[in-house]
Short mmCIF file of C-alpha atoms in Angstrom, two decimals:
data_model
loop_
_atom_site.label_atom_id
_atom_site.label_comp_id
_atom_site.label_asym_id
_atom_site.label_seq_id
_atom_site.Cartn_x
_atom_site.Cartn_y
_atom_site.Cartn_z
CA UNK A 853 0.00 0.00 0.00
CA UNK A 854 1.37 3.60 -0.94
CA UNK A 855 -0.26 6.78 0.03
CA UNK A 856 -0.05 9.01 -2.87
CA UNK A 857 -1.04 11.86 -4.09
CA UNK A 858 -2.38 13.28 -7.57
CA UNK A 859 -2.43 16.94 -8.71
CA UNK A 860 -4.04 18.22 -11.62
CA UNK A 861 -3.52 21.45 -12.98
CA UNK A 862 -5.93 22.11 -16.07
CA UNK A 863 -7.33 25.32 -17.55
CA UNK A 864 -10.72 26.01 -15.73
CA UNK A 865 -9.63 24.15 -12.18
CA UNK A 866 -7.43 22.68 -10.02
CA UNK A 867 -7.83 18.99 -8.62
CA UNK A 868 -6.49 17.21 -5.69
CA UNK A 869 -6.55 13.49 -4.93
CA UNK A 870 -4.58 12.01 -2.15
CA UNK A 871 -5.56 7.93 -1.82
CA UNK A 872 -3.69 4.87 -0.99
CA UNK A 873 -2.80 2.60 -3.83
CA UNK A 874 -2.52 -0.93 -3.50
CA UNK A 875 -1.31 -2.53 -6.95
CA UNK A 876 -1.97 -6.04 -5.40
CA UNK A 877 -5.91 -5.73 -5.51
CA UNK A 878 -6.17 -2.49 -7.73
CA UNK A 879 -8.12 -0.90 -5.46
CA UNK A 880 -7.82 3.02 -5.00
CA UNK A 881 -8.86 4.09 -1.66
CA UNK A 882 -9.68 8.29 -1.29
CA UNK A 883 -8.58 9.94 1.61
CA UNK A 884 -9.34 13.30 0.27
CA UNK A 885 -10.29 15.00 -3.16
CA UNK A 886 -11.25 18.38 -3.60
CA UNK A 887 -11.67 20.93 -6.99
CA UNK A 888 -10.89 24.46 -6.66
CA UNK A 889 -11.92 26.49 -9.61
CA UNK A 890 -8.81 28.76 -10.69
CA UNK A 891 -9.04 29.80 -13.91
CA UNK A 892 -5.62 29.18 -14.76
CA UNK A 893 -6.62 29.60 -18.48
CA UNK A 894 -7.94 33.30 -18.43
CA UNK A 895 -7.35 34.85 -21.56
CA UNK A 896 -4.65 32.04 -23.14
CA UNK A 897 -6.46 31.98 -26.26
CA UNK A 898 -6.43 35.65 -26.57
CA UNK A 899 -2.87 36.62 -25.50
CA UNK A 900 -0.64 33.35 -25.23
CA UNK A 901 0.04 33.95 -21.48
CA UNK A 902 -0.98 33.29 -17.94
CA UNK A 903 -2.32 36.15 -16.37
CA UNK A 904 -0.87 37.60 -13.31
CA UNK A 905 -3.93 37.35 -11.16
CA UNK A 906 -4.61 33.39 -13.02
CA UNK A 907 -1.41 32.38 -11.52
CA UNK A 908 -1.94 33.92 -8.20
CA UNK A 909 -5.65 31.85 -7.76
CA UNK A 910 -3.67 28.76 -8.73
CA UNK A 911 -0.40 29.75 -6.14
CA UNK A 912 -3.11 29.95 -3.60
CA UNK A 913 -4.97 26.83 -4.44
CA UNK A 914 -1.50 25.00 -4.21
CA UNK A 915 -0.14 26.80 -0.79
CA UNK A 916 -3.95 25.00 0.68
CA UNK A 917 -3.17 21.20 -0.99
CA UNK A 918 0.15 21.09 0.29
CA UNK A 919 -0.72 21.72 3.79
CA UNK A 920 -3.56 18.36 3.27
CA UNK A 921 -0.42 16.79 1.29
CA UNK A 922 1.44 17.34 4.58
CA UNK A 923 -1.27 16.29 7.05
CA UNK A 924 -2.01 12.74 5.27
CA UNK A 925 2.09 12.16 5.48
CA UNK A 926 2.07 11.45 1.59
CA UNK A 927 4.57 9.34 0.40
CA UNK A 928 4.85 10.51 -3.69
CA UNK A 929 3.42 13.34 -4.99
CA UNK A 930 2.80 14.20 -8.71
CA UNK A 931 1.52 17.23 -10.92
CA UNK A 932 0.59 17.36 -13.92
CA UNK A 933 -0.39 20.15 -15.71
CA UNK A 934 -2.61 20.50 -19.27
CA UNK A 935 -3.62 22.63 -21.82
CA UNK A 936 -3.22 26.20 -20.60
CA UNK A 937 0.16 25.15 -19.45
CA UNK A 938 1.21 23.78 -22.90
CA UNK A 939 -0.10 26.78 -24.69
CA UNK A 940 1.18 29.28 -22.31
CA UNK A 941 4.64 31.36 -23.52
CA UNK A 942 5.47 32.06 -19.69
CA UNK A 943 4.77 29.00 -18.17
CA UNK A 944 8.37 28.52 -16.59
CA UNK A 945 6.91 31.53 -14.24
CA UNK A 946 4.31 28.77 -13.61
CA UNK A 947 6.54 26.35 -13.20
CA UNK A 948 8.65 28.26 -10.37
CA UNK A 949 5.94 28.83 -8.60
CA UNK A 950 4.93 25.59 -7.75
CA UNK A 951 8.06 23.84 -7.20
CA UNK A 952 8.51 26.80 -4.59
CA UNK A 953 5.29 25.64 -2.65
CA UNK A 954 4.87 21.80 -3.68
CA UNK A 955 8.69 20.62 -3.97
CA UNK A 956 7.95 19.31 -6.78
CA UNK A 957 8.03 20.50 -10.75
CA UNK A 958 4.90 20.31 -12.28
CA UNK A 959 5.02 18.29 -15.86
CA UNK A 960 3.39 19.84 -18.65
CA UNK A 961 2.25 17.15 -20.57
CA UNK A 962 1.16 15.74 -23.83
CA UNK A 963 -2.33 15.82 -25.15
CA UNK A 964 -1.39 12.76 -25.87
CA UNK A 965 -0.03 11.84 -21.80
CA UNK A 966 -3.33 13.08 -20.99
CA UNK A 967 -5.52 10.87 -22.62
CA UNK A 968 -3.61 7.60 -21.50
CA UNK A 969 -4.38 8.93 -17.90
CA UNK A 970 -8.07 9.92 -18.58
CA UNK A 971 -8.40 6.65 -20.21
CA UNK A 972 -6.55 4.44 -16.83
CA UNK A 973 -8.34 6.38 -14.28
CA UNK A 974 -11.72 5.65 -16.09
CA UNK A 975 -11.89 2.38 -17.10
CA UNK A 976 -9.51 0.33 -14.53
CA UNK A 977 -12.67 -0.12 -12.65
CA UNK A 978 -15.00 -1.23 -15.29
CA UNK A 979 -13.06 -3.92 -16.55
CA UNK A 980 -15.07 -7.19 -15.86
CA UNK A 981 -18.88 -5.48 -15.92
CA UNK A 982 -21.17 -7.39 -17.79
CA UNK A 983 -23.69 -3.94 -18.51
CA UNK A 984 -20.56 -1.68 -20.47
CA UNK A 985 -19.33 -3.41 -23.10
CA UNK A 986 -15.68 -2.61 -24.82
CA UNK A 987 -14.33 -0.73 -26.92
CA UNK A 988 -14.62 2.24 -24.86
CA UNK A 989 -14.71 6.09 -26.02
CA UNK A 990 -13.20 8.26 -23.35
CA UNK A 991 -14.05 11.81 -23.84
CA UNK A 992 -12.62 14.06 -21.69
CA UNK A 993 -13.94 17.62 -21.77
CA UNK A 994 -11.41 20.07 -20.46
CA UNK A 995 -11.16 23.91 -20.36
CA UNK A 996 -8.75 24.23 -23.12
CA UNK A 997 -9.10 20.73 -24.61
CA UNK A 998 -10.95 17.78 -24.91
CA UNK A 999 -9.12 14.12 -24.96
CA UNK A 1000 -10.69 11.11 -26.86
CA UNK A 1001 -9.39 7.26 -26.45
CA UNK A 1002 -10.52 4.50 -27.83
CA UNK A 1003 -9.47 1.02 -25.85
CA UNK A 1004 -10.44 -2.11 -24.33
CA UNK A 1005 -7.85 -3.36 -21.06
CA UNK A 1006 -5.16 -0.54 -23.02
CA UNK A 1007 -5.08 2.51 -25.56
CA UNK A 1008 -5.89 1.81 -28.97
CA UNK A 1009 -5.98 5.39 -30.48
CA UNK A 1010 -5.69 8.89 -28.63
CA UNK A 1011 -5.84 12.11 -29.91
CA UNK A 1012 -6.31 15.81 -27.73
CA UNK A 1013 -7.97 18.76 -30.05
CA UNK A 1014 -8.20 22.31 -28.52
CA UNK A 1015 -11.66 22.80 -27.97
CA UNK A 1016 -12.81 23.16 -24.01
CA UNK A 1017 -15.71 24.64 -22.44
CA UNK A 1018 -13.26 27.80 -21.40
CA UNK A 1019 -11.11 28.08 -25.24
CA UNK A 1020 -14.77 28.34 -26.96
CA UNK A 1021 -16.61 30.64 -24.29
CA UNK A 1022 -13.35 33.05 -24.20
CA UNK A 1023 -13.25 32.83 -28.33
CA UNK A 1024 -16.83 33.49 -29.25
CA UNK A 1025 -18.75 34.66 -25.96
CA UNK A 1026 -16.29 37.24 -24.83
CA UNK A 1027 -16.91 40.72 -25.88
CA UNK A 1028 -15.12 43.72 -24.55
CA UNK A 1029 -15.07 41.79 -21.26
CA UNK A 1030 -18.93 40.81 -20.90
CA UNK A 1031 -19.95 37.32 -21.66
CA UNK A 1032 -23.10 36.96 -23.88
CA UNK A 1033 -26.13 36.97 -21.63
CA UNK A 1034 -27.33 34.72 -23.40
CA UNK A 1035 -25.68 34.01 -27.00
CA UNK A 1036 -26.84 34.42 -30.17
CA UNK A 1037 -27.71 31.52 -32.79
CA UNK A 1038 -24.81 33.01 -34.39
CA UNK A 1039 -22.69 32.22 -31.78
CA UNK A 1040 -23.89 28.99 -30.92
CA UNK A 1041 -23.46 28.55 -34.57
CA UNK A 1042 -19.54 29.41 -34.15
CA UNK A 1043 -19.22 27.50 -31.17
CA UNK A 1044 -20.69 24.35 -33.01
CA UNK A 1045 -18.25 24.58 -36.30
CA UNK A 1046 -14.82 24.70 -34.12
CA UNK A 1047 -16.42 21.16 -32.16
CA UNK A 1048 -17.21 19.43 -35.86
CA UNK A 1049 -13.75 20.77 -37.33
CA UNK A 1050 -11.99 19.43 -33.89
CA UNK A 1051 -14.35 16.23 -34.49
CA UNK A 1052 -13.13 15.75 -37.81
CA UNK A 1053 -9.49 16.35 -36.91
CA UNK A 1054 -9.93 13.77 -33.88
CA UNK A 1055 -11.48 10.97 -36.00
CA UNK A 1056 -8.52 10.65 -38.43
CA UNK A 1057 -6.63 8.81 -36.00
CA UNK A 1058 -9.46 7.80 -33.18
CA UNK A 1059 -12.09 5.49 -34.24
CA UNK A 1060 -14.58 7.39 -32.56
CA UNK A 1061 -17.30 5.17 -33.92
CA UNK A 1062 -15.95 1.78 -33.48
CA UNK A 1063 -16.60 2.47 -29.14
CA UNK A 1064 -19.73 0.28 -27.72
CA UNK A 1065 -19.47 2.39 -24.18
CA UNK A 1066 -19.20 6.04 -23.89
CA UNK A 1067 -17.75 7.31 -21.36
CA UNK A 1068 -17.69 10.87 -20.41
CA UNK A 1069 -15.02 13.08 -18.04
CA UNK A 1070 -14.31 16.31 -16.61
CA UNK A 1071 -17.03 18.82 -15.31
CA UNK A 1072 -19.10 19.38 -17.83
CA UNK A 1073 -20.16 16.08 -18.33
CA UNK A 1074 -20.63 15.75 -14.71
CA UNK A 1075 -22.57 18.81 -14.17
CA UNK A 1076 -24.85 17.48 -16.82
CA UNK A 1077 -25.68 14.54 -15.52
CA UNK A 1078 -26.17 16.63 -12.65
CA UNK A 1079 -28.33 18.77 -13.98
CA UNK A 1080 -30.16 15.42 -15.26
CA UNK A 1081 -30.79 13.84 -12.13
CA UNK A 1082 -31.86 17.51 -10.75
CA UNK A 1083 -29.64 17.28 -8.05
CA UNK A 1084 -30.72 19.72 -4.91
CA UNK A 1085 -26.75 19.91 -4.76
CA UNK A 1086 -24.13 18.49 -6.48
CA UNK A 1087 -23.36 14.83 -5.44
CA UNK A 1088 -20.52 13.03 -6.65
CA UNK A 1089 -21.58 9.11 -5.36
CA UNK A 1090 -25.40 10.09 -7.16
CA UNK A 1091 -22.99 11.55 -10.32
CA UNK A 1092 -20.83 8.78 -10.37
CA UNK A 1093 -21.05 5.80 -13.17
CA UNK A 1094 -24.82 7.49 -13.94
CA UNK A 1095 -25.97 7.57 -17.54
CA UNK A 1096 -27.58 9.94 -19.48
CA UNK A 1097 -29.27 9.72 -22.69
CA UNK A 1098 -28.66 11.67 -25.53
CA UNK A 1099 -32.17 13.08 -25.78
CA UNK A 1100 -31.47 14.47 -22.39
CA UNK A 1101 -27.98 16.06 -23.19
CA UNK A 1102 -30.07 17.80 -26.17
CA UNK A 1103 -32.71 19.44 -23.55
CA UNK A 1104 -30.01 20.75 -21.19
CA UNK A 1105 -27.52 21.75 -23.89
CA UNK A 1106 -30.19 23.77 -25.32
CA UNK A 1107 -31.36 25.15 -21.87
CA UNK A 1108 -28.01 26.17 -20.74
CA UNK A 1109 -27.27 27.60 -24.36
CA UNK A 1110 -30.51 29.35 -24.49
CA UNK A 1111 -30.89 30.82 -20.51
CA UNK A 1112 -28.85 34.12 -19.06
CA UNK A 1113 -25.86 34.21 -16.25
CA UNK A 1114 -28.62 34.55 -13.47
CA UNK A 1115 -30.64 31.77 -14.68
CA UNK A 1116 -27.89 29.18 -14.94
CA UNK A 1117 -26.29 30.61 -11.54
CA UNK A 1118 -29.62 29.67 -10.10
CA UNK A 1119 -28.89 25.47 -10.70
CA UNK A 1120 -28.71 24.22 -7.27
CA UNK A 1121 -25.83 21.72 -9.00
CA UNK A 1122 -24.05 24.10 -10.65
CA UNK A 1123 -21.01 25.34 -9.49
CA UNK A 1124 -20.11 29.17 -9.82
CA UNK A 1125 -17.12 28.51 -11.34
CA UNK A 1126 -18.53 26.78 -13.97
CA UNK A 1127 -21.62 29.45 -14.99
CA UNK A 1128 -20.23 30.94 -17.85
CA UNK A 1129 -18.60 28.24 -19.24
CA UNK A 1130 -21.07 24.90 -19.04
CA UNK A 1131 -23.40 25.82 -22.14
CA UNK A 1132 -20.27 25.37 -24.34
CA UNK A 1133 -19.02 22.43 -22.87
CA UNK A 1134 -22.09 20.79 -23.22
CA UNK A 1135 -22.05 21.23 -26.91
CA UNK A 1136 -18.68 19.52 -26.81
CA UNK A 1137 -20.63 16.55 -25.42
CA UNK A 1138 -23.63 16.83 -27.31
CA UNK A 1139 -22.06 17.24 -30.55
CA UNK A 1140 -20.04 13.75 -30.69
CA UNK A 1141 -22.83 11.84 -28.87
CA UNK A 1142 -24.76 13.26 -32.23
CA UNK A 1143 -21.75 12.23 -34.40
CA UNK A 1144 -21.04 8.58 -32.98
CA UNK A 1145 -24.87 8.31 -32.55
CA UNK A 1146 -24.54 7.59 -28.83
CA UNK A 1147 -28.16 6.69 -27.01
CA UNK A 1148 -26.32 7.32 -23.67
CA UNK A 1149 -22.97 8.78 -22.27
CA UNK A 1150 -21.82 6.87 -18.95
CA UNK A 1151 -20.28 9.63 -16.50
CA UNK A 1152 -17.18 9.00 -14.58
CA UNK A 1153 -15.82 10.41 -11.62
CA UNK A 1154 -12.91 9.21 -11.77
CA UNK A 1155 -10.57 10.67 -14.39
CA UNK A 1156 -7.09 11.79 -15.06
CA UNK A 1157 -6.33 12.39 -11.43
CA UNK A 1158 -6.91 8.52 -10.32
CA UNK A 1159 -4.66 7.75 -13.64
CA UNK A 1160 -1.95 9.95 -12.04
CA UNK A 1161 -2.46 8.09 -8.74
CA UNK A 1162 -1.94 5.02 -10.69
CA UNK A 1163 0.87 5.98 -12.17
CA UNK A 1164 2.76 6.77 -8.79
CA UNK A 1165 1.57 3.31 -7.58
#
């Protein structure tokens, strides 16, 4: 048994998972995991950097997980950091920062890295259930970017395109600093042509089609599902392994799309952090369950963090 922990470091939040690992039985026991939303990606798409007061949220969010790091007596640590990271031309300022407070570098990895962990923390628990049947499709719907992998017990295909709920708000939404309250068709329209040109990139080297099991990732899937099971609050062991059909992705996408900041702030399920920013990452879902013709997406809590955590162990 090794008590490890798991940090990471996208563009909309920042994720913590400290468990013990036992390779012997593959179990995964949590300890403590906890989200903060940091916005580390604020206005990367625009300008190519990390803004001063992005970096400071995420310093913050760090200096609070390594005091829990230190009071669990963790044994190996790791963070990984994604898109905004990659895309980011100060990131070694980034980087600095949270060595100084974690003692450890963060690695800014592949879209490619990502996906194998997406696609390990997912799965490694479905392997033997008669009710999902493989090939899986991972999706894994991120701020900046959204992973798919196709595999059965490993990676078949993988491929990261840079559409996330936070890239397409920030590149079509955004207008001299006021989000669209609520969009226009025209905007939904421009929205919904990056996620079929990212589709098509993705599916000439992903069989996104071939997958029996959906799977779905990341917060805005989540938050769906949430929204689905009209959650009084959010509730990650009601959220966890649910599934939601297709139809039902349709009506919330086009609710979220369609309803202004105060409405969507007023979801019981929805977290603050994410009021701006779900409509579009719905789409993200929406539009490949429509292009795979998926009746049902099965959400997953566990993700790229428990692949990190496997990866220590």
């Amino acid at each position: 048994m090794t008590r490890v922990a798991a940090i990471d470091c996208g563009t909309n939040s920042i994720r913590l998972l400290v468990a013990d690992a036992d390779p012997a039985t593959g179990e995964l026991t949590d300890l403590d995991r906890r989200m903060t939303i940091v916005r580390l990606g604020q206005g990367v798409d625009r300008t190519g950097r990390l803004a001063p007061e992005a970096l400071e949220r995420t310093f913050a969010a760090c200096r609070e997980y390594a005091e829990v790091i230190k009071e669990h007596g963790v044994e190996r640590l790791r963070f990984v950091a994604t898109s905004a990271s990659r895309d980011a031309e100060n990131r070694e300022e980034f980087v600095r920062g949270v060595l100084d407070i974690l003692g450890v570098e963060p690695e800014v990895i592949t879209g490619d890295q990502e996906a194998e962990f997406s696609f390990t923390g997912a799965t490694k628990e479905l392997t033997g259930r008669t009710d999902l049947t493989p090939p899986y499709l991972v999706v894994d719907i991120g701020g900046g970017s959204t992973e798919f992998v196709v595999g059965d017990d490993h990676v078949r295909a993988a491929r990261s395109v840079d559409v996330g709920c936070v890239r397409m708000t920030e590149r079509h939404l955004v207008h001299g600093g006021e989000v669209s309250d609520p969009p226009t068709e025209e905007e939904i329209a421009a929205i919904r042509a990056d996620i079929e040109a990212a589709l098509d990139l993705a599916e000439q080297s992903v069989p996104l089609r071939e997958a029996h099991t959906l799977v779905g990732l990341a917060g805005s899937v989540t938050t769906v599902s949430a929204i689905a099971q009209e959650l009084p609050a959010y509730d990650s062991t009601r959220i966890h392994h649910s599934r939601v059909p297709r139809e039902r992705v349709r009506e919330i996408t086009e609710r979220l799309l369609r309803s202004t900041h105060a409405e969507r702030a007023a979801i019981p399920s929805l977290h603050p952090g994410r009021v701006d920013v779900i409509g579009a990452g719905a789409l993200v879902l929406l539009a490949l369950m429509e292009r795979i013709g998926a009746e049902e997406v099965v959400v997953s809590e566990h993700d790229i963090l428990d692949g990190i955590a496997w990866s220590l162990a």
